[in-house]
Tab-separated table of C-alpha atoms in Angstrom:
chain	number	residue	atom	x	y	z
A	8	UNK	CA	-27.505	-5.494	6.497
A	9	UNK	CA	-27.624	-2.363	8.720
A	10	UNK	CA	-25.135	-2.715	11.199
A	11	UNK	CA	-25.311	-0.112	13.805
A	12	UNK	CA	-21.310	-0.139	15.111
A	13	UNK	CA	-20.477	0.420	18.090
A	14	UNK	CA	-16.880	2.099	17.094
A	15	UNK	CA	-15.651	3.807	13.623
A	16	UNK	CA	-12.474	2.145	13.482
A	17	UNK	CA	-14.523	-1.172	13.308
A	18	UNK	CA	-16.344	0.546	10.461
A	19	UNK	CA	-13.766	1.776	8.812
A	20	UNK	CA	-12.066	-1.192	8.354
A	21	UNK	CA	-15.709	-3.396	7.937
A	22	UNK	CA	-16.264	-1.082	5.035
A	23	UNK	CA	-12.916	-1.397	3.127
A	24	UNK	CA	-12.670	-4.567	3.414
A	25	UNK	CA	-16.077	-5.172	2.175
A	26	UNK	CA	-14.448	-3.623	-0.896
A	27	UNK	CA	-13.150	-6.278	-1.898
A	28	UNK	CA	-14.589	-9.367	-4.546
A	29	UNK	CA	-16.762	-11.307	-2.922
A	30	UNK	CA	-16.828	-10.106	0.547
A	31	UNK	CA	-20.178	-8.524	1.854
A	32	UNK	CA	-20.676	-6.769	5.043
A	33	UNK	CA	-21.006	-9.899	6.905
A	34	UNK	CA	-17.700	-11.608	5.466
A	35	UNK	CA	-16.026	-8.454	6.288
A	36	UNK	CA	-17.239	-7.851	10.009
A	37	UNK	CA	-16.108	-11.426	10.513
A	38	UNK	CA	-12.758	-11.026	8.796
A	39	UNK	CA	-12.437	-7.642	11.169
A	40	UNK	CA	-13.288	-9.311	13.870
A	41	UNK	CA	-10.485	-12.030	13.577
A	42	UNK	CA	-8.528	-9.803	13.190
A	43	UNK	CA	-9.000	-7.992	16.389
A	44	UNK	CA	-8.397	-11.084	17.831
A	45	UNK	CA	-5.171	-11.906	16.249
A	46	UNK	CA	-1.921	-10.129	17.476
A	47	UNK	CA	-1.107	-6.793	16.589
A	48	UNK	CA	2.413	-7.320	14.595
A	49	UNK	CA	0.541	-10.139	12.457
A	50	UNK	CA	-2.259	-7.513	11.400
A	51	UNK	CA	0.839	-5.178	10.962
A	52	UNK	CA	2.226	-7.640	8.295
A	53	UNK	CA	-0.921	-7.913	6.691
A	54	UNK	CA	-1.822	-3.986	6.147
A	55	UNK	CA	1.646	-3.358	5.122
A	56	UNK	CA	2.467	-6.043	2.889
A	57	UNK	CA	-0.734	-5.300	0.843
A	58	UNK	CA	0.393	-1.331	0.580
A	59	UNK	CA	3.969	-2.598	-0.534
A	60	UNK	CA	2.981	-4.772	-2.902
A	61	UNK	CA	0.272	-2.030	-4.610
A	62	UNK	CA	3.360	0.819	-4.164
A	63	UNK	CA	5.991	-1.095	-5.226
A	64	UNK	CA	4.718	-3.780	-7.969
A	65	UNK	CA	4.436	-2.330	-11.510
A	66	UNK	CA	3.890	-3.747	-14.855
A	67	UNK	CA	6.252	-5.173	-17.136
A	68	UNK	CA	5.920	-2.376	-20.045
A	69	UNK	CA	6.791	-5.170	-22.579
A	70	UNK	CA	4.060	-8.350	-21.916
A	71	UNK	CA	1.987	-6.172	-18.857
A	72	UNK	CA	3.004	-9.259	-16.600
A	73	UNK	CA	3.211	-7.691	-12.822
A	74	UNK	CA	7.321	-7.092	-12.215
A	75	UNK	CA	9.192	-5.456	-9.934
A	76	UNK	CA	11.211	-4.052	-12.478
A	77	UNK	CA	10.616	-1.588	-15.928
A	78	UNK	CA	10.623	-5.346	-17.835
A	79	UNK	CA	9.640	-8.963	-16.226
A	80	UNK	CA	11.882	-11.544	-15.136
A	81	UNK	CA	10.994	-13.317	-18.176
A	82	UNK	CA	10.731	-10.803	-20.982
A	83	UNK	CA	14.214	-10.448	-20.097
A	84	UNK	CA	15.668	-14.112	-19.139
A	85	UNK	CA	18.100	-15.099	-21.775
A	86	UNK	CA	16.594	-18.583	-21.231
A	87	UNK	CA	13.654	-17.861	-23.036
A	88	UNK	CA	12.234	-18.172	-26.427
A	89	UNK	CA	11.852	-14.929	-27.817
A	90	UNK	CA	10.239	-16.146	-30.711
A	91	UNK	CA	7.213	-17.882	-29.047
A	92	UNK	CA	4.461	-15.562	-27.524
A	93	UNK	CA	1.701	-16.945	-25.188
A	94	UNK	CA	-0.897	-14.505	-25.320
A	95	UNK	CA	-3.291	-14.477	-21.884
A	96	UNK	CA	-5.901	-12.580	-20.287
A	97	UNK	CA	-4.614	-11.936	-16.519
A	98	UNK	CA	-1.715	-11.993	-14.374
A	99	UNK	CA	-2.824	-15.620	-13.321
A	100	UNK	CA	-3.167	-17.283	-16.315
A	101	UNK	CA	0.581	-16.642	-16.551
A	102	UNK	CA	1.168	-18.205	-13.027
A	103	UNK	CA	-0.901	-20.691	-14.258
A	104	UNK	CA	1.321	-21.802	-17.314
A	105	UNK	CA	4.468	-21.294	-15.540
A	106	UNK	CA	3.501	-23.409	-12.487
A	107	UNK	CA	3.420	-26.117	-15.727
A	108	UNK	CA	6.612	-25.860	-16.392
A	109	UNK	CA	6.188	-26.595	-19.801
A	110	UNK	CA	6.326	-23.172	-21.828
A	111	UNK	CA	9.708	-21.054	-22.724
A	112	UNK	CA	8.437	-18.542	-24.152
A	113	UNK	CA	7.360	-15.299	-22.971
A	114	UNK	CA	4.052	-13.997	-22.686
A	115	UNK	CA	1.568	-10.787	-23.573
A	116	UNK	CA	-1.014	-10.114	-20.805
A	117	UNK	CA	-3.827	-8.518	-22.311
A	118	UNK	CA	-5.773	-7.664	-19.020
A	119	UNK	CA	-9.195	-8.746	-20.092
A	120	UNK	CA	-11.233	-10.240	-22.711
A	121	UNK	CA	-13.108	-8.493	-25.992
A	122	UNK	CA	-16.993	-8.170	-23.890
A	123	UNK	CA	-19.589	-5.857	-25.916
A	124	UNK	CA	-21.867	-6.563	-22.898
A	125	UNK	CA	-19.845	-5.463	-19.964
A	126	UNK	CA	-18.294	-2.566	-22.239
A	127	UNK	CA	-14.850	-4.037	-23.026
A	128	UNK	CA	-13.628	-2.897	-26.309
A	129	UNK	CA	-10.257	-4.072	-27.929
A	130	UNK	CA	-8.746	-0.449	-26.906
A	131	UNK	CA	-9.160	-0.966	-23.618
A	132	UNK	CA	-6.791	-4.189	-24.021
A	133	UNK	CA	-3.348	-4.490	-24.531
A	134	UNK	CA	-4.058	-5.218	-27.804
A	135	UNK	CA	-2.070	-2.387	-29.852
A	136	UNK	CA	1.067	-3.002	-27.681
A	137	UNK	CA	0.671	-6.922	-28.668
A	138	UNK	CA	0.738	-5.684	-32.460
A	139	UNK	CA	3.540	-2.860	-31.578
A	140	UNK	CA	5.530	-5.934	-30.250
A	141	UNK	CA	4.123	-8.287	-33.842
A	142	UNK	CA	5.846	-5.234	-36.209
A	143	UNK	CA	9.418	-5.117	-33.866
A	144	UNK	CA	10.074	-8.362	-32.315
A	145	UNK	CA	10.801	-11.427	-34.335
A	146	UNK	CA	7.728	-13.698	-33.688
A	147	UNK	CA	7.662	-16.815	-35.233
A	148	UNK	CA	4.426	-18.129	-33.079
A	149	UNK	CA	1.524	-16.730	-31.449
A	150	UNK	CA	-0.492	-19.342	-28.927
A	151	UNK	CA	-3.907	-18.373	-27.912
A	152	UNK	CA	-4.089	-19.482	-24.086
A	153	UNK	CA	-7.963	-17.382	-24.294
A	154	UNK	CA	-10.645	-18.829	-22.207
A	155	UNK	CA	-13.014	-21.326	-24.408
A	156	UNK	CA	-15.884	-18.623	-23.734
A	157	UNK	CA	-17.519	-16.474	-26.299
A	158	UNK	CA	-15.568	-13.537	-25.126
A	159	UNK	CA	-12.220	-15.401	-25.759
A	160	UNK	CA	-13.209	-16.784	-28.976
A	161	UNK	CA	-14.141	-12.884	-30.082
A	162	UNK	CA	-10.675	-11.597	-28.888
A	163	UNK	CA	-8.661	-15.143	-30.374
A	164	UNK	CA	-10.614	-14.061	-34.081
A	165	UNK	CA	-10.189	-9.892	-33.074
A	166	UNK	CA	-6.110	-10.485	-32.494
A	167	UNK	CA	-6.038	-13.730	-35.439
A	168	UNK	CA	-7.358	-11.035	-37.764
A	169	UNK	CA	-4.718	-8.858	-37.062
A	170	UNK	CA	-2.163	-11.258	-38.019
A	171	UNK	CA	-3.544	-12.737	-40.997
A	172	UNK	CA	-1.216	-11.100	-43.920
A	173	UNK	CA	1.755	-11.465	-41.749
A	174	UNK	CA	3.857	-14.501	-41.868
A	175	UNK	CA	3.078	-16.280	-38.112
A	176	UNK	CA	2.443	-19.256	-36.624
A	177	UNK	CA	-1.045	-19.324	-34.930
A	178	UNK	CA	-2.085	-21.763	-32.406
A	179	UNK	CA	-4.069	-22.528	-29.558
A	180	UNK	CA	-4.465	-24.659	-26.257
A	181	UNK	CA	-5.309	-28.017	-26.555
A	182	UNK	CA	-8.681	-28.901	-25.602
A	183	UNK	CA	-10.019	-31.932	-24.121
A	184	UNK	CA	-10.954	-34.523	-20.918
A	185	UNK	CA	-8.628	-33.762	-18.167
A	186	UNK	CA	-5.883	-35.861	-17.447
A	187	UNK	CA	-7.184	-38.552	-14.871
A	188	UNK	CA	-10.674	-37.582	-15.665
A	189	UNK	CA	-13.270	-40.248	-15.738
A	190	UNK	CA	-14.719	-40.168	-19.822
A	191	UNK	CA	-18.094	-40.453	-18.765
A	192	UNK	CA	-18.246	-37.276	-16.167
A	193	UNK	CA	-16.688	-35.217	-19.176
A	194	UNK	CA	-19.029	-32.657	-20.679
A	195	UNK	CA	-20.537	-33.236	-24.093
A	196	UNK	CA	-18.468	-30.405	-25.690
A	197	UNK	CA	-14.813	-30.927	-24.402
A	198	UNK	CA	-15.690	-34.749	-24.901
A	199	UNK	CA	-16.939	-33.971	-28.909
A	200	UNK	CA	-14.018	-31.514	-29.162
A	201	UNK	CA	-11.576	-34.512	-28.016
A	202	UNK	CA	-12.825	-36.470	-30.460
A	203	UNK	CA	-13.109	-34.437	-33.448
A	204	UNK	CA	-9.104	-33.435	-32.861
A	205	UNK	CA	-7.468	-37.183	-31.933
A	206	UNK	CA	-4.387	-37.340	-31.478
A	207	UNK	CA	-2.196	-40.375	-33.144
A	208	UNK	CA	-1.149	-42.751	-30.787
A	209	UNK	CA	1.954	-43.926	-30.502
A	210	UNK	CA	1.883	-46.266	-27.528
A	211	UNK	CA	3.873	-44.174	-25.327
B	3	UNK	CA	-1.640	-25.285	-4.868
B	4	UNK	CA	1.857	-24.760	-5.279
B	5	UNK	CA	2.033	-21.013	-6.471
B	6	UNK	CA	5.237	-20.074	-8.446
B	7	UNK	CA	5.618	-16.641	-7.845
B	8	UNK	CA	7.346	-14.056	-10.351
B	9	UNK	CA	7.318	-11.487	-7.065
B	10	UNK	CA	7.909	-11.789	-3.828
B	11	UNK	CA	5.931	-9.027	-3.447
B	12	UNK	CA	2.958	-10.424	-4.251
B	13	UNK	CA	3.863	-14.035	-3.106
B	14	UNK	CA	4.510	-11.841	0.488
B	15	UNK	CA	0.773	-10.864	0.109
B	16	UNK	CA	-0.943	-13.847	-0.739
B	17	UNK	CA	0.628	-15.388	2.067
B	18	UNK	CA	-0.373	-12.837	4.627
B	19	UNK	CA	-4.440	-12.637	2.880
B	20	UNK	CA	-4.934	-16.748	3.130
B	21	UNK	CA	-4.356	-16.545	6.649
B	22	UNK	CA	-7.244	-15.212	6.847
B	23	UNK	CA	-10.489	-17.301	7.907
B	24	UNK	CA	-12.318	-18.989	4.621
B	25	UNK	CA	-9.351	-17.733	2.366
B	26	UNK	CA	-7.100	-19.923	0.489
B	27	UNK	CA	-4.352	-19.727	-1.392
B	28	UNK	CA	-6.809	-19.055	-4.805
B	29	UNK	CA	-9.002	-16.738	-3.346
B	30	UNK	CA	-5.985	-14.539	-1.602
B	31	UNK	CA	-4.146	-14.457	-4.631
B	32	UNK	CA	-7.634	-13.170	-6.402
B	33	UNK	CA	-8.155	-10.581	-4.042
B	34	UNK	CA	-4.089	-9.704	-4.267
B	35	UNK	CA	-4.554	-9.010	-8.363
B	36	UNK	CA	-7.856	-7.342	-7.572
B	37	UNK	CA	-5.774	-4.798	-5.072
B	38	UNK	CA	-3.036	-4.717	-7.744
B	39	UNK	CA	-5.659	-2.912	-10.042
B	40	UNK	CA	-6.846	-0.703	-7.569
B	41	UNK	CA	-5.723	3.266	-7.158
B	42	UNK	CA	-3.114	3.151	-4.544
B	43	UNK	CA	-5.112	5.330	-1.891
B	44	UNK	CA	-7.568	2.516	-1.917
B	45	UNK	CA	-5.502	0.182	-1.000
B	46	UNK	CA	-3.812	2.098	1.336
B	47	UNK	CA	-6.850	3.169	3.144
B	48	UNK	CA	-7.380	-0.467	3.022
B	49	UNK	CA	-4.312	-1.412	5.046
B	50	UNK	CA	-4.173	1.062	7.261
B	51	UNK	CA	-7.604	0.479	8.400
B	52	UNK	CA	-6.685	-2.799	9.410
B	53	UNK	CA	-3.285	-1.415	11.307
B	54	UNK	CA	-5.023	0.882	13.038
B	55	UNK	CA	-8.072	-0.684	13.924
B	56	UNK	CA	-5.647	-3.609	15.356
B	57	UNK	CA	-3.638	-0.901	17.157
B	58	UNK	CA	-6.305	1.579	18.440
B	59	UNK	CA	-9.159	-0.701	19.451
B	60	UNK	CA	-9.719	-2.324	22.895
B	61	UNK	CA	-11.460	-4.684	25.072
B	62	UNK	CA	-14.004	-3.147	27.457
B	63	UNK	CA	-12.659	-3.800	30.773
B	64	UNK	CA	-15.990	-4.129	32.331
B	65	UNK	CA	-17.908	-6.416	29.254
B	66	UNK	CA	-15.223	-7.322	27.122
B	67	UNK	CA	-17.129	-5.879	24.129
B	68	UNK	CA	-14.978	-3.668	21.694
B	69	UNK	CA	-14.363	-0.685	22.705
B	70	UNK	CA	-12.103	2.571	22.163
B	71	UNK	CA	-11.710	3.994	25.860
B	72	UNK	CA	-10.800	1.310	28.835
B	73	UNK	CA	-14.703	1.375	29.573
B	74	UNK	CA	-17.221	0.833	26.528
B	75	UNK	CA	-19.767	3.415	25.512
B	76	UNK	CA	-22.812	0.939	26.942
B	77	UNK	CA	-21.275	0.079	30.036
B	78	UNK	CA	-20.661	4.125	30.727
B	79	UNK	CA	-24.134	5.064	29.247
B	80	UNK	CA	-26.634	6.243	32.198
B	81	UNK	CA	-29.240	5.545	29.973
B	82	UNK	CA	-28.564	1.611	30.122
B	83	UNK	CA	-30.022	-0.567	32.717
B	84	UNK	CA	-27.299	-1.886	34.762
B	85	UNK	CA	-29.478	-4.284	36.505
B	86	UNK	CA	-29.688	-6.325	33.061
B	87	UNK	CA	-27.071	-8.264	31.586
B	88	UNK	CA	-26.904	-10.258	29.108
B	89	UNK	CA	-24.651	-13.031	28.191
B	90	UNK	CA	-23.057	-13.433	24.622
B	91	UNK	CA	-20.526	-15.264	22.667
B	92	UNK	CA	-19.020	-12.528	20.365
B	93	UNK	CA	-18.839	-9.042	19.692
B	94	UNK	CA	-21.053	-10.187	16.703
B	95	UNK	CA	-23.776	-10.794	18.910
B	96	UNK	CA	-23.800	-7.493	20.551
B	97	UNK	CA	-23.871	-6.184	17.639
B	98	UNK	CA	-26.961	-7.921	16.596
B	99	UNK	CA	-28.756	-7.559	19.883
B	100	UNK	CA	-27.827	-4.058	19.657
B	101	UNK	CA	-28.925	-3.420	16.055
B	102	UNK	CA	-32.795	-4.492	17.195
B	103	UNK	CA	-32.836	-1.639	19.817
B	104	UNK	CA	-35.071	-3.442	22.124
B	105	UNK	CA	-32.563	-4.269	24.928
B	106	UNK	CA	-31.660	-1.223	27.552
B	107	UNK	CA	-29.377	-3.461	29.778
B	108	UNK	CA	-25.232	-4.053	29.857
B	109	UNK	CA	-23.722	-7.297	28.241
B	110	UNK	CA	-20.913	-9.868	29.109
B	111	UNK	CA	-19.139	-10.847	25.945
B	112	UNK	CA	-17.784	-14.558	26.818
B	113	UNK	CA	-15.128	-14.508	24.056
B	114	UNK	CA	-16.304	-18.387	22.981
B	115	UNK	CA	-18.324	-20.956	24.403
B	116	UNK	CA	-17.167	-24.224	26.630
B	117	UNK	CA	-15.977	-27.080	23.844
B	118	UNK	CA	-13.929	-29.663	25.333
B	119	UNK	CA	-13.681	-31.186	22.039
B	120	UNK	CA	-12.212	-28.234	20.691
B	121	UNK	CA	-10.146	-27.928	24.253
B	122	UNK	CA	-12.339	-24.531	25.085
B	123	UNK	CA	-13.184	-25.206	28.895
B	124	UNK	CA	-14.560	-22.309	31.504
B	125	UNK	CA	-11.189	-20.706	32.281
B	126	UNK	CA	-10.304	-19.900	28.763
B	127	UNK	CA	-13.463	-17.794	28.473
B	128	UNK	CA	-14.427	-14.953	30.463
B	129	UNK	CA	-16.499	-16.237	32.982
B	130	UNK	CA	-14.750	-15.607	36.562
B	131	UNK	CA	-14.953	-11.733	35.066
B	132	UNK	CA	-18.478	-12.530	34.966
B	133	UNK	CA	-18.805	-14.035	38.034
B	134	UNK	CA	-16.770	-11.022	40.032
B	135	UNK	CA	-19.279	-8.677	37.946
B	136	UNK	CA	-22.376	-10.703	39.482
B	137	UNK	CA	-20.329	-10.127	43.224
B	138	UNK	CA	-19.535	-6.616	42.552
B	139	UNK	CA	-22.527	-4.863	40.547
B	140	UNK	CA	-26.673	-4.860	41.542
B	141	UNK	CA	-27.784	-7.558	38.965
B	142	UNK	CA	-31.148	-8.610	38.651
B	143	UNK	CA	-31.160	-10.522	35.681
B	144	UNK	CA	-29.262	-12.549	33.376
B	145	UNK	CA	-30.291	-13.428	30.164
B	146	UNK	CA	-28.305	-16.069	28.201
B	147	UNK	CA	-28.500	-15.553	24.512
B	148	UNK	CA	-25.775	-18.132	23.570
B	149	UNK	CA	-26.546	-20.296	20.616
B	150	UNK	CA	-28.958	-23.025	21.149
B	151	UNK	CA	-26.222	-25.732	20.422
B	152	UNK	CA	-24.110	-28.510	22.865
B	153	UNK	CA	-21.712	-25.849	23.341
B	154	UNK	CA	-24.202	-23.127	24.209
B	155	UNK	CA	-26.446	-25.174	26.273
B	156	UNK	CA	-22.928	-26.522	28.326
B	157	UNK	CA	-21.969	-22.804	28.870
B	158	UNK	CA	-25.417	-21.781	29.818
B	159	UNK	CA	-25.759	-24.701	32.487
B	160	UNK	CA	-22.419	-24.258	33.433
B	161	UNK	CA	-22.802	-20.385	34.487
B	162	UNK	CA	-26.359	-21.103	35.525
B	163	UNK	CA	-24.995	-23.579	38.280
B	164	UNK	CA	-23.043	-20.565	39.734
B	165	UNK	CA	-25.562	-18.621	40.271
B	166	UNK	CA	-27.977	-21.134	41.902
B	167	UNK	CA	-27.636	-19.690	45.252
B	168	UNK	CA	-27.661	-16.435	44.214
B	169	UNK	CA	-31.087	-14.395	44.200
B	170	UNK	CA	-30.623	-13.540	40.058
B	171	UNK	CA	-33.443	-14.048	38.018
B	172	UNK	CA	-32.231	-16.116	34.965
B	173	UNK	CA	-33.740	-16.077	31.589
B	174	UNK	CA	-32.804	-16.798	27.893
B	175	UNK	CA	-33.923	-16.239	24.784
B	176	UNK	CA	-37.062	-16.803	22.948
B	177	UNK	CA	-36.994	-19.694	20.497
B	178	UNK	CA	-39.499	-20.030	17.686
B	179	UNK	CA	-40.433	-20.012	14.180
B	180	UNK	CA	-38.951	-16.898	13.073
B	181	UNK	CA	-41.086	-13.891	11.969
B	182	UNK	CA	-42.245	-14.211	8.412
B	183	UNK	CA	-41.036	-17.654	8.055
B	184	UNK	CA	-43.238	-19.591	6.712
B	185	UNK	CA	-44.700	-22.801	9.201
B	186	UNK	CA	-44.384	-25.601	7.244
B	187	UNK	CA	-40.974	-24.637	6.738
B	188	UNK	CA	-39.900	-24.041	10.311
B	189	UNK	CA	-37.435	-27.118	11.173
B	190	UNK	CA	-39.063	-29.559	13.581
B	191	UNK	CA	-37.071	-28.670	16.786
B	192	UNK	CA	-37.866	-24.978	16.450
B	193	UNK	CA	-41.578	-25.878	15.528
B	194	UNK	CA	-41.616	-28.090	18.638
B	195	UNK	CA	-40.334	-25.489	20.825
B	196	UNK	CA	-42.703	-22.800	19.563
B	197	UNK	CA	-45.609	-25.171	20.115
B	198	UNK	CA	-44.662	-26.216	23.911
B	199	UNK	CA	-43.708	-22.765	24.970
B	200	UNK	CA	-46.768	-21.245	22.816
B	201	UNK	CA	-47.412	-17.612	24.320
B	202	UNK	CA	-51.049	-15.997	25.903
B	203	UNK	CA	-52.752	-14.479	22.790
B	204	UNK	CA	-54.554	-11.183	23.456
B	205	UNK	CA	-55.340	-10.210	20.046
B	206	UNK	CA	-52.409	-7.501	19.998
């Protein structure tokens, strides 16, 4: 779409916001457009809270997790197991697990998955600082939390390689029908995969 | 979804991006990590667009249509008919009407259209403006080009009784099978309307 505007600030912002994922010109004239409408500390907020987080936010330098500080809140909790590394591709598969509950250990964010096709090599992952943290740290277990994708399964056997003469635990997500799922609306694959690794019941 | 955020940076953004229109909590917190990769210029240039475009722009005083002086370059253009006006919803719709280059009058940007299910009724919209405009200014014609829905139709009727004793030629847009569109396609009101208000054919 050509749109002839009437003023550049409109443009300006029109065309940075149509930066982002997902938003075209259209989304973003109507996103600029509420915003005109709205009043102007509330745009205020918004503009400045998205520079403060970019300026401000860095990564933890141990598990690449976003932090506000040189290591996470959880690489460095006390309360966590140390020995017990969850590795992920992004920021919110981490959220993700957390918002479970169920994991204490920490995590290594690798920032992407092994892709020949879109040019994603294992150097341009945090791969080396996952095996720099394998030689120094004292890892007992590795879980691979890796999308069930042919990308993740390249980067779970790329990384399982790596650890193959050393003496670690190597797991990975359990796969199967969703809790509360209906058995017959499951897909054929998750649904063989559930079947193929049963679980012994116990009647709890 | 019940985010647990490790920042309250970020948390701080996500809250202020899924206020926006069509944006949830997922999709803010996407565009959030997106920004988080991003150079910080971009994102700056990002914000500050917003900020300024929020601070800097203004409401024609005359039309209502955006505009960065108190009067809006069409309504101060000597090259516009001032005769003409034409009646829209949104800045959107100038825009549009605009973008085909085949209208030389002024506008009157409405700001919404009468809803009294949604609680919109005359004097939330900018119709006495409209009205003092039709007092004050030489108009010859008004042409609604609202959208051709209960609301639209209301607001057209609505205005149109106010100006039933006035000598103002009223008009509105053209409905019909759009250009290229294929007939048997065309949705049956549309198709209907092209076929009662069928146009003279001089072989042009």
């Amino acid at each position: 779409m050509d749109l002839n505007f009437s003023s550049y600030l409109l443009e300006d912002a029109v065309n940075e916001l149509s930066k982002l994922p997902g938003i075209g010109k259209r989304s973003a004239m109507r996103l600029a457009l509420h915003l005109l409408k709205q009043e102007k500390p509330h745009v205020k907020r918004l503009g400045e809270s998205l520079i403060k987080m970019r300026e401000e936010m860095r990564f933890c330098k141990k598990c690449h997790n976003i932090s506000e500080k040189e290591i996470c809140n959880i690489c460095s909790s006390p309360k966590r197991d140390a020995s017990l590394i969850c590795i992920v591709e992004d920021i919110r598969d981490v959220l993700a697990i957390e918002n479970t509950g169920q994991f204490t250990g920490l995590y290594h964010v690798l920032g992407g998955l092994i892709s020949p096709m879109d040019g994603i090599s294992p150097s341009d992952l945090e791969i080396r600082s996952f095996l720099t943290r394998i030689e120094e740290e004292k890892i007992e277990e590795v879980i691979f939390a890796l999308a069930a994708t042919v990308e993740g399964d390249t980067t779970n056997f790329y990384i399982f390689k790596q650890l193959k003469n050393k003496k670690i635990k190597v797991s990975s997500l359990a796969r199967g029908v969703a809790i509360g799922d209906e058995i017959e609306f499951a897909d054929e694959v998750t649904l063989g995969r559930s079947i193929t690794q049963r679980l012994p019941y116990n009647g709890a």
